[in-house]
Amino acid sequence: RARDDNEKPRRCRVPRRFRSPEMEASGSWDAIDWNQIEDPRSRRSSQGMEEFLLEDEEVYAQGHGVVLLNTDEAGIVSVTNFRLLFVSQVTKSIIELGTIPLSTIEKLNDDVKLQSVPRQYDKKQPRELLQVIGKDMRVIVFAFRPRTKQKNEVFDALRRYAKPSQLWELYAFSCDPSTVDKKSDPKMRLMKEYHRLLSEGSEFEVEKYYFRNNWRLTTVNSSYSLCSTYPSQLIVPKSISDEDLWQASTFRAGRRLPIISWCNPVSGAVLARSSQPLVGLMMNFRNNADEKLVSALCTQNVDANLPPRKLYIVDARPRANALANGAKGGGSESSSNYPKSEVLFLGIQNIHTMRDSLSRLRDYVDAHGSISSNGSSSAVSLVGDRRNRGSTWGGGSLNSMTQFSSMLGEWLNHIQNILVGASWIAAQIAQESASVLVHCSDGWDRTTQLIALACLLLDPYYRTFDGFQALVEKDWLAFGHPFAERLGIPTVSENGGSQYELLRQPSVGNLTSSPSRGSLGTPGSSSNTSVQSQTSNNSSPILLQWLDCIAQLLRLYPAAFQFSSKFLVDFMDCVLSCRFGNFLCNSEREREQSGVTSSCHCMWTYLADLRASGGSFHEHINPFYDRERYWLPLVPPAAALAPTLWPQFYLRWTCPPESQGGGLESHGHSMRKKYEASVKSKEMAESRSRDIKMKMESMLTDLQRERRASSSALAMAQRARRENVAIKRAIQTIGCTVNFSTNENQVDKSEEMSYSFRREADTVSQQDDNADLSVSISAIEDSLVSETPSNQVCETLCPFRSREGCRWPHAACAQLGSQFVGLKANFDAFDRLSVKDCYFPKE
């Protein structure tokens, strides 16, 4: 929130879980300056974006009629407590390219100038531009309407919320703690992995566990007093006591002493990690406990005839850099001080070189991609930030291709160095049964890359979803990779003041020494913010490089991994977004202090639910995975370790069609999508077939019912016809003429046939009651005819019957019913009929 200089600073009340015992005892909170930051969760606003917001997401600033120059789309840009959200005005949907989490934003630039104008409307009405550069290779430019405050509001909100000064200002802490799964304990998962490594639950036979008694779990670091950046429980050689560990820790930078990360219970080889030894400028300082600990990593072979096990001490740094660290008290080991050992240097550059290399590659890919931040798909760059010199992509410019080859080759050289180093480490352990100790300067960047990649090559379990999670939580999270520093997010302090004060750069110093505070803490500072001041000097794409190496191995061994390259991309996006609490802070100790586990949702649960939603066809699942084939360590030859650009990550924003890479995995996913579509079509067709079959069966049942009804009606008609003939003959015997008429009565479901009889006489008929005779006969279905005896049928069925009985022949009709073929009639009525001589002609 923007604050005037004369406004009284506001205090932010800290949740109880973040209070120290000293604060609770004093009861005074006014003495602590919480950077005058208002708790963003006190503001509740959506500004008409409810359908696009996530749970607990709020809008802080908004701009309408904003154009995303990358794709020339107009929409609404909103700054929330989680991301920069861009919604298209045409499609009313989120534009993925223009939507970026705040924690993923690396740089902001509001002083962007166009060297040339590609669109006519820009000439008539110039726009105010805002450039956003992301850590995920994304460079986007928004054009705001001129002479409005929208750009300043959005820019100020981004400067304020993209670089928060307090840990709990991150979106991960916005959720309701009651909704967090309390069973998700990373410590318990780490212990489960330790037990798996120490023979329990392993796939090897129990009698082959010769070396399982050589190692033990120790809780010497349970209070993090031995090493604040190590986990609470450690695997160490059984011959080393806790007192030896205390003495050995003083000889390593940051007290990060040699600790076992992975072990083979069959061969006895171990993979250990540490930081650099403090040997001094002359490399003459020694520590007996450290030498004893390192020597204990190299156990004896089972077979006495085999040569002694060798120990390789791998220094990830260039040799010159390692020697230069001697001036600061660091340095590297001497093989003369560690028996049966050999020291090697891999020549991997430091975090600053990696950051600059990626930045140059990102700028070039953005400037020459099919979708670039200059707002044009052509090759000529339009953004005047001294990044591009008007070079062209594919336009016949040799200088452009040379520049690209240089930048790409520089980045790929770093990837290749890491790949070659990790492959060499895995080969020594798998093929020679040698033990390896890996370290760099601090033992948490290059060391973690090599250790985690070597474990991935050695142990097939780590190439599954569950194993990948266990590997990341063990070697990246538990062993203290400084994610907060590398991502440029706040964490808890370990240097001076209250342990709950938060820093932008925790490893640089205290609050007053942070160079980022002056440039970003006050929204009223100069709008032409220095790009460098927005980025921590310690940020670096260390995790991205490791994932890039795994993507290269996926290309070499497409059937060896259960997960796909798309999973690696989504995993990196989740880490950069800081949406979950798993990768906050710099160590296990800091995450425990800040209550991250109990206050934030778990990323692993989110990814697992995402896979479950897609079933076995989800894009995170590798369709070629063959566990039975790749159950042994992977030892790629050196000639195969020539990396290529990882298109799924580096080209997804600038070259979407090319980002699929055309590799086997992309073709497999394409075929799998087609197969999934075919399966769905088949299921729909089968469902329609079942519906049609049920309808046909229903229609067949109705048809059979109609046939039975038709047969019954036909039989009834035939009976009625026979009765008609019989009645006609009976009536004709008395000399009457018979006229037939049919009347259908649907109420009682019977056919009524009326017959009129008129006498034919030679003489004039007499005027009496018997002048005309009319008889009505009904033909009724057998089911409607009662079981009344035949002599009572007439009186039973006649609708004109009265209490006096049958009124024949005065009645208008007579009712006859048929229960069998033939005529059944009430002949008593004929007996009562007066037959006169005049009815019959003379002979």
Coordinates of N, CA, C and O in Angstrom, one line a residue, residues 757-759 765-774 807-812 832-836 838-839:
F757 N -83.3 -55.3 -38.3 CA -84.1 -56.3 -39.0 C -85.4 -55.7 -39.5 O -86.1 -55.0 -38.7
R758 N -85.8 -55.8 -40.8 CA -87.0 -55.3 -41.3 C -87.8 -56.4 -42.0 O -87.2 -57.1 -42.8
R759 N -89.0 -56.6 -41.6 CA -89.8 -57.7 -42.2 C -90.1 -57.4 -43.7 O -90.4 -56.2 -44.0
S765 N -98.1 -54.2 -43.7 CA -97.9 -54.5 -42.3 C -98.9 -53.9 -41.4 O -99.4 -52.8 -41.6
Q766 N -99.2 -54.6 -40.4 CA -100.2 -54.1 -39.4 C -99.5 -53.1 -38.5 O -98.3 -53.2 -38.2
Q767 N -100.2 -52.1 -38.0 CA -99.7 -51.1 -37.1 C -99.8 -51.7 -35.7 O -100.7 -51.4 -35.0
D768 N -98.7 -52.4 -35.3 CA -98.7 -52.9 -34.0 C -97.3 -52.8 -33.4 O -96.3 -52.3 -34.1
D769 N -97.0 -53.3 -32.3 CA -95.7 -53.1 -31.6 C -94.6 -54.0 -32.3 O -93.4 -53.8 -32.1
N770 N -95.0 -55.0 -33.1 CA -94.1 -55.9 -33.7 C -93.8 -55.5 -35.1 O -93.4 -56.4 -35.9
A771 N -94.0 -54.3 -35.5 CA -93.8 -53.9 -36.9 C -92.4 -54.0 -37.3 O -92.0 -54.5 -38.3
D772 N -91.4 -53.5 -36.5 CA -90.0 -53.6 -36.8 C -89.3 -54.3 -35.6 O -89.7 -54.2 -34.5
L773 N -88.2 -54.9 -36.0 CA -87.3 -55.6 -35.0 C -85.9 -55.1 -35.1 O -85.3 -55.2 -36.2
S774 N -85.3 -54.7 -34.0 CA -83.8 -54.3 -34.0 C -83.1 -55.0 -32.9 O -83.5 -55.0 -31.8
R807 N -86.0 -57.8 -21.1 CA -87.2 -57.3 -21.7 C -87.4 -57.6 -23.1 O -88.1 -56.9 -23.9
W808 N -86.8 -58.7 -23.5 CA -86.9 -59.1 -24.9 C -88.4 -59.5 -25.2 O -89.0 -60.1 -24.3
P809 N -89.0 -59.2 -26.3 CA -88.4 -58.6 -27.5 C -88.5 -57.1 -27.5 O -88.3 -56.4 -28.5
H810 N -89.0 -56.5 -26.4 CA -89.2 -55.0 -26.4 C -87.8 -54.3 -26.2 O -87.8 -53.1 -26.5
A811 N -86.8 -55.0 -25.8 CA -85.5 -54.3 -25.7 C -84.9 -54.0 -27.1 O -85.3 -54.6 -28.1
A812 N -84.0 -53.0 -27.2 CA -83.5 -52.6 -28.5 C -82.4 -53.5 -29.0 O -82.0 -53.4 -30.1
R832 N -90.0 -66.4 -26.8 CA -91.1 -65.4 -26.5 C -91.5 -64.5 -27.6 O -92.3 -63.7 -27.5
L833 N -90.8 -64.7 -28.7 CA -91.1 -63.8 -29.9 C -92.4 -64.3 -30.6 O -92.5 -65.5 -30.8
S834 N -93.2 -63.4 -30.9 CA -94.5 -63.7 -31.5 C -94.3 -64.0 -33.0 O -93.8 -63.1 -33.7
V835 N -94.6 -65.1 -33.4 CA -94.4 -65.4 -34.9 C -95.8 -65.6 -35.5 O -96.6 -66.4 -35.0
K836 N -96.1 -64.7 -36.4 CA -97.4 -64.7 -37.0 C -97.3 -65.3 -38.5 O -96.2 -65.3 -39.1
C838 N -98.3 -64.1 -41.1 CA -98.0 -63.1 -42.2 C -96.5 -62.9 -42.4 O -96.1 -62.3 -43.3
Y839 N -95.7 -63.4 -41.4 CA -94.3 -63.3 -41.6 C -93.8 -64.2 -42.7 O -92.7 -63.9 -43.2

